[in-house]
Coordinates of C-alpha atoms in Angstrom, one line a residue:
M17 CA -1.8 -19.6 49.4
S18 CA -3.1 -20.8 45.9
V19 CA -6.1 -18.9 44.7
I20 CA -6.3 -20.8 41.4
E21 CA -5.6 -24.5 41.0
V22 CA -5.6 -26.2 37.7
S23 CA -5.1 -30.0 37.7
D24 CA -4.6 -32.2 34.7
L25 CA -7.0 -30.0 32.6
R26 CA -8.1 -31.5 29.3
K27 CA -10.3 -30.1 26.5
V28 CA -11.0 -31.8 23.2
Y29 CA -12.4 -30.3 20.0
G30 CA -13.1 -32.4 16.9
G31 CA -11.2 -35.3 18.4
R32 CA -8.1 -33.2 19.0
A33 CA -6.9 -32.2 22.5
V34 CA -6.3 -28.5 22.5
V35 CA -5.5 -28.6 26.2
D36 CA -3.9 -31.9 27.2
G37 CA -3.1 -32.4 30.9
V38 CA -2.3 -28.8 32.0
S39 CA -1.6 -28.3 35.7
F40 CA -0.5 -25.2 37.5
S41 CA -1.4 -23.0 40.5
V42 CA -1.5 -19.3 41.0
E43 CA -0.6 -17.8 44.3
E44 CA -2.6 -15.1 46.0
G45 CA -1.3 -11.6 45.0
E46 CA 1.0 -12.6 42.1
I47 CA 0.9 -11.8 38.4
F48 CA 0.9 -15.2 36.7
G49 CA 1.6 -15.2 33.0
I50 CA 0.6 -17.7 30.3
L51 CA 2.6 -17.7 27.1
G52 CA 2.4 -19.8 24.0
P53 CA 2.2 -19.8 20.2
N54 CA -1.1 -19.1 18.5
G55 CA -3.4 -22.1 18.9
A56 CA -1.4 -23.5 21.9
G57 CA -4.5 -23.7 24.1
K58 CA -3.9 -20.5 26.2
T59 CA -7.4 -19.0 25.8
T60 CA -9.2 -22.3 26.2
T61 CA -7.3 -22.8 29.5
V62 CA -8.4 -19.5 30.9
E63 CA -11.9 -19.9 29.6
C64 CA -12.2 -23.1 31.7
I65 CA -10.9 -21.0 34.7
E66 CA -13.5 -18.4 34.0
G67 CA -16.3 -21.0 33.7
L68 CA -17.0 -20.1 30.1
R69 CA -16.0 -23.7 29.0
I70 CA -16.5 -27.0 30.7
P71 CA -13.4 -29.2 30.8
D72 CA -13.5 -32.7 29.4
A73 CA -11.2 -34.0 32.2
G74 CA -9.3 -32.6 35.1
S75 CA -10.3 -30.0 37.6
V76 CA -10.2 -26.2 38.1
K77 CA -10.6 -24.4 41.4
V78 CA -10.9 -20.7 42.0
A79 CA -10.6 -19.9 45.7
G80 CA -11.7 -23.5 46.3
L81 CA -14.7 -23.2 44.1
D82 CA -15.5 -25.0 40.8
P83 CA -16.2 -22.4 38.1
N84 CA -19.0 -24.5 36.6
T85 CA -20.8 -26.0 39.6
D86 CA -20.2 -22.9 41.7
H87 CA -20.5 -20.5 38.7
D88 CA -22.5 -17.7 40.4
R89 CA -20.1 -17.6 43.4
V90 CA -17.0 -17.6 41.2
T91 CA -18.3 -14.7 39.1
Q92 CA -18.6 -12.6 42.3
L93 CA -14.8 -13.0 43.0
L94 CA -13.3 -13.3 39.5
G95 CA -13.2 -10.4 37.0
A96 CA -12.3 -11.0 33.3
Q97 CA -11.3 -9.1 30.2
L98 CA -11.8 -11.4 27.3
Q99 CA -9.5 -11.7 24.3
E100 CA -12.2 -10.2 22.0
S101 CA -14.4 -7.7 23.9
E102 CA -16.9 -5.3 22.6
L103 CA -19.8 -3.1 23.9
Q104 CA -22.8 -1.5 22.2
A105 CA -21.4 1.5 20.3
K106 CA -23.9 4.0 21.8
L107 CA -23.3 3.0 25.4
T108 CA -21.5 5.6 27.4
V109 CA -18.6 4.9 29.7
Q110 CA -20.7 5.8 32.8
E111 CA -23.6 3.6 31.6
A112 CA -21.3 0.7 31.1
L113 CA -19.8 1.1 34.6
E114 CA -23.2 1.4 36.2
L115 CA -24.5 -1.6 34.2
Y116 CA -21.6 -3.9 35.2
S117 CA -21.8 -2.7 38.8
S118 CA -25.4 -3.9 39.0
F119 CA -24.2 -7.5 38.3
Y120 CA -22.4 -7.8 41.6
E121 CA -23.6 -8.1 45.2
R122 CA -20.9 -5.9 46.6
P123 CA -19.4 -3.9 43.7
A124 CA -16.5 -1.5 44.0
D125 CA -17.3 2.2 43.8
W126 CA -16.9 2.8 40.0
R127 CA -16.1 6.6 40.5
P128 CA -12.6 6.3 42.1
L129 CA -12.0 3.4 39.7
A130 CA -12.8 5.6 36.7
L131 CA -10.5 8.3 38.2
R132 CA -7.7 5.9 38.7
L133 CA -8.0 4.6 35.2
G134 CA -8.2 8.1 33.6
L135 CA -11.8 7.7 32.5
T136 CA -13.5 10.5 34.5
E137 CA -13.4 12.9 31.6
K138 CA -14.8 10.3 29.3
L139 CA -17.8 9.2 31.4
G140 CA -20.3 10.8 28.9
T141 CA -18.4 9.5 25.8
R142 CA -20.0 6.7 23.8
F143 CA -18.0 3.5 23.5
G144 CA -17.8 3.8 19.8
K145 CA -16.0 7.1 20.1
L146 CA -13.2 5.9 22.4
S147 CA -9.7 5.3 21.3
G148 CA -8.2 1.8 21.5
G149 CA -6.3 2.7 24.7
Q150 CA -9.4 4.2 26.3
K151 CA -11.4 1.1 25.4
Q152 CA -8.8 -1.1 27.1
R153 CA -8.9 1.1 30.2
L154 CA -12.6 0.7 30.3
F155 CA -12.4 -3.1 30.0
I156 CA -10.0 -3.1 32.9
A157 CA -12.5 -1.0 34.9
L158 CA -15.3 -3.4 34.0
A159 CA -13.2 -6.4 35.1
L160 CA -12.5 -4.7 38.4
V161 CA -15.8 -3.1 39.2
G162 CA -17.0 -6.2 41.0
G163 CA -14.2 -5.9 43.5
P164 CA -12.7 -9.3 42.5
R165 CA -9.9 -11.2 44.2
V166 CA -8.7 -12.5 40.8
V167 CA -8.7 -10.7 37.4
V168 CA -8.0 -12.5 34.1
L169 CA -6.6 -10.4 31.3
D170 CA -6.4 -12.1 27.9
E171 CA -4.2 -10.4 25.3
L172 CA -4.9 -7.0 26.9
T173 CA -2.5 -4.9 24.9
T174 CA -2.9 -6.4 21.4
G175 CA -3.4 -3.6 18.9
L176 CA -2.1 -0.8 21.2
D177 CA 0.7 1.5 20.3
P178 CA 3.9 1.4 22.4
R179 CA 2.9 4.3 24.6
A180 CA -0.6 3.0 25.3
R181 CA 0.9 -0.5 26.0
R182 CA 3.3 0.8 28.6
D183 CA 0.6 2.9 30.2
T184 CA -1.5 -0.3 30.5
W185 CA 1.4 -2.2 32.0
Q186 CA 1.6 0.4 34.7
L187 CA -2.1 0.0 35.4
I188 CA -1.7 -3.8 35.8
E189 CA 1.1 -3.2 38.3
E190 CA -1.2 -0.9 40.2
V191 CA -4.0 -3.5 40.1
R192 CA -1.7 -6.1 41.7
A193 CA -0.5 -3.5 44.3
S194 CA -4.1 -3.1 45.4
G195 CA -4.2 -6.8 46.4
V196 CA -5.8 -8.3 43.3
T197 CA -4.3 -11.5 41.8
V198 CA -3.7 -11.2 38.0
L199 CA -3.7 -14.0 35.5
L200 CA -2.2 -12.5 32.3
V201 CA -2.4 -14.2 28.9
T202 CA 0.0 -12.5 26.4
H203 CA 2.2 -13.1 23.4
F204 CA 4.3 -10.0 24.1
M205 CA 7.6 -11.3 25.5
E206 CA 8.6 -7.9 26.9
E207 CA 5.2 -7.6 28.6
A208 CA 5.6 -11.0 30.3
Q209 CA 9.2 -10.4 31.3
R210 CA 8.4 -7.0 32.9
L211 CA 5.1 -7.9 34.7
C212 CA 5.0 -11.6 35.6
D213 CA 6.2 -13.2 38.8
R214 CA 5.9 -16.6 37.2
I215 CA 5.1 -17.8 33.7
A216 CA 3.6 -21.0 32.3
V217 CA 4.7 -21.7 28.7
I218 CA 2.0 -23.7 26.9
D219 CA 2.9 -25.5 23.7
Q220 CA 0.6 -27.8 21.8
G221 CA -1.8 -28.0 24.7
R222 CA 0.8 -28.9 27.3
I223 CA 3.0 -27.1 29.8
A224 CA 6.4 -26.8 28.3
A225 CA 7.9 -24.9 31.2
L226 CA 6.8 -23.1 34.4
D227 CA 9.2 -20.7 36.1
T228 CA 10.1 -17.1 36.9
P229 CA 11.1 -15.0 33.8
A230 CA 14.7 -15.1 35.0
G231 CA 14.4 -18.9 35.5
L232 CA 13.1 -19.4 31.9
I233 CA 15.8 -17.2 30.4
S234 CA 18.5 -19.1 32.3
R235 CA 17.3 -22.3 30.4
S236 CA 18.1 -20.7 27.1
A237 CA 20.8 -22.4 25.1
S238 CA 22.4 -19.0 24.6
S239 CA 22.3 -17.0 27.8
T240 CA 24.8 -14.5 26.3
V241 CA 25.4 -13.5 22.6
I242 CA 28.8 -12.0 21.6
S243 CA 29.0 -10.5 18.1
F244 CA 31.8 -8.5 16.4
T245 CA 33.6 -8.0 13.1
P246 CA 37.2 -9.2 13.3
S247 CA 40.0 -7.0 11.8
R248 CA 41.2 -10.0 9.9
P249 CA 39.9 -13.6 9.3
L250 CA 39.5 -15.8 12.4
D251 CA 39.4 -19.6 12.6
L252 CA 35.8 -20.3 13.8
R253 CA 36.9 -23.7 15.1
E254 CA 39.0 -22.0 17.8
L255 CA 35.9 -20.0 18.8
A256 CA 33.8 -23.2 18.9
E257 CA 36.3 -24.7 21.4
L258 CA 36.0 -21.8 23.9
P259 CA 34.4 -22.5 27.3
A260 CA 30.6 -22.8 27.2
A261 CA 30.4 -21.7 23.5
A262 CA 27.0 -23.2 22.4
S263 CA 27.3 -22.1 18.7
V264 CA 29.4 -20.0 16.4
S265 CA 28.4 -18.5 13.1
A266 CA 29.8 -15.9 10.6
D267 CA 28.0 -13.7 8.1
D268 CA 29.3 -14.5 4.6
R269 CA 28.7 -10.9 3.5
D270 CA 30.7 -8.9 6.0
G271 CA 32.4 -11.6 8.1
R272 CA 30.6 -10.6 11.3
V273 CA 30.9 -13.3 13.9
S274 CA 28.3 -14.3 16.4
I275 CA 28.9 -16.6 19.4
N276 CA 26.2 -18.0 21.8
G277 CA 27.6 -18.7 25.2
T278 CA 27.9 -17.4 28.7
D279 CA 29.9 -14.7 30.6
E280 CA 32.8 -17.2 30.7
T281 CA 32.7 -17.3 26.9
V282 CA 32.9 -13.5 26.7
N283 CA 36.2 -13.5 28.7
A284 CA 37.6 -16.3 26.6
V285 CA 36.8 -14.5 23.4
I286 CA 38.5 -11.3 24.5
T287 CA 41.6 -13.3 25.6
L288 CA 41.7 -15.2 22.2
L289 CA 41.5 -12.0 20.2
A290 CA 44.2 -10.4 22.2
R291 CA 46.5 -13.4 21.7
H292 CA 46.0 -13.2 17.9
H293 CA 46.3 -9.4 17.9
I294 CA 42.8 -9.1 16.3
T295 CA 40.7 -6.0 16.9
A296 CA 36.9 -6.6 17.4
H297 CA 35.0 -3.9 15.5
Q298 CA 31.5 -3.1 16.7
L299 CA 31.7 -5.5 19.6
R300 CA 28.4 -6.2 21.2
V301 CA 27.5 -8.4 24.2
S302 CA 23.8 -8.9 24.9
D303 CA 22.0 -11.1 27.4
A304 CA 19.4 -13.6 26.3
T305 CA 15.8 -12.5 26.5
L306 CA 12.5 -14.2 27.1
D307 CA 12.2 -14.4 23.3
D308 CA 15.2 -16.6 23.2
A309 CA 13.9 -18.9 26.0
F310 CA 10.5 -19.0 24.3
L311 CA 12.0 -20.1 20.9
D312 CA 14.1 -22.7 22.7
L313 CA 11.1 -24.1 24.5
T314 CA 8.6 -24.1 21.7
G315 CA 10.5 -23.8 18.5
A316 CA 7.9 -21.3 17.4
T317 CA 7.5 -17.6 17.0
T318 CA 4.8 -15.7 18.8

């Protein structure tokens, strides 16, 4: 059952459509990701879902409710961690949790929530004294303290070190396991590939693709990359004619060859090298990643 439905969403600023006909649905209990280059319209899209912006056209429904006309009801079932979040520096963790709990009709008990998120020992600590990872944990707690059906997390792990980022990923998985639907906006490909059940790629205000991470990766022009340094020169034209070889290149400095293809191409390369009695030094075979799919879909870096 869809808990979020976005239909032909459009938002215009200064005569330019930053969101232009975006449509997707989010199923109950899934982690749904939104990816896109900077300025693609990701945050504007989720702000319309949160009721922070009013669309110029199209519609948004959260559990069948309009985030604008039914704003008070939507805020009772949707929690949000904004892209840029801040609290008063002298506010303690406990004061923040108690304050946010007071905003809801039936809030969750913040004490087990704080324990689950590793904040119990920091309840008396002022916000300004928290580390980046601790602040992010607190923002997750504040997004969950209302006992929401849906939580929106926008660029949650930006600025975190690798350990803190992975700890946060585990927390998101635990949030979903508790029955909460997660809408995750991110520009970290590894994050999206690990966490998301489905991903919408937004580019220039439109949906460029919507699929599972594996489905998006399978669309990549180079599902497998084979690279090696041949023991003697090799005719690149022969490699280009191999089955499913999408592209072939060689480094002018050391002669290292790279071939974009499929598993079938790998077998063909090995056979070709054996036939010519050529040894492949430092042979590497790697699968395409979500980064590759993203570049193919958008032609941009994150």
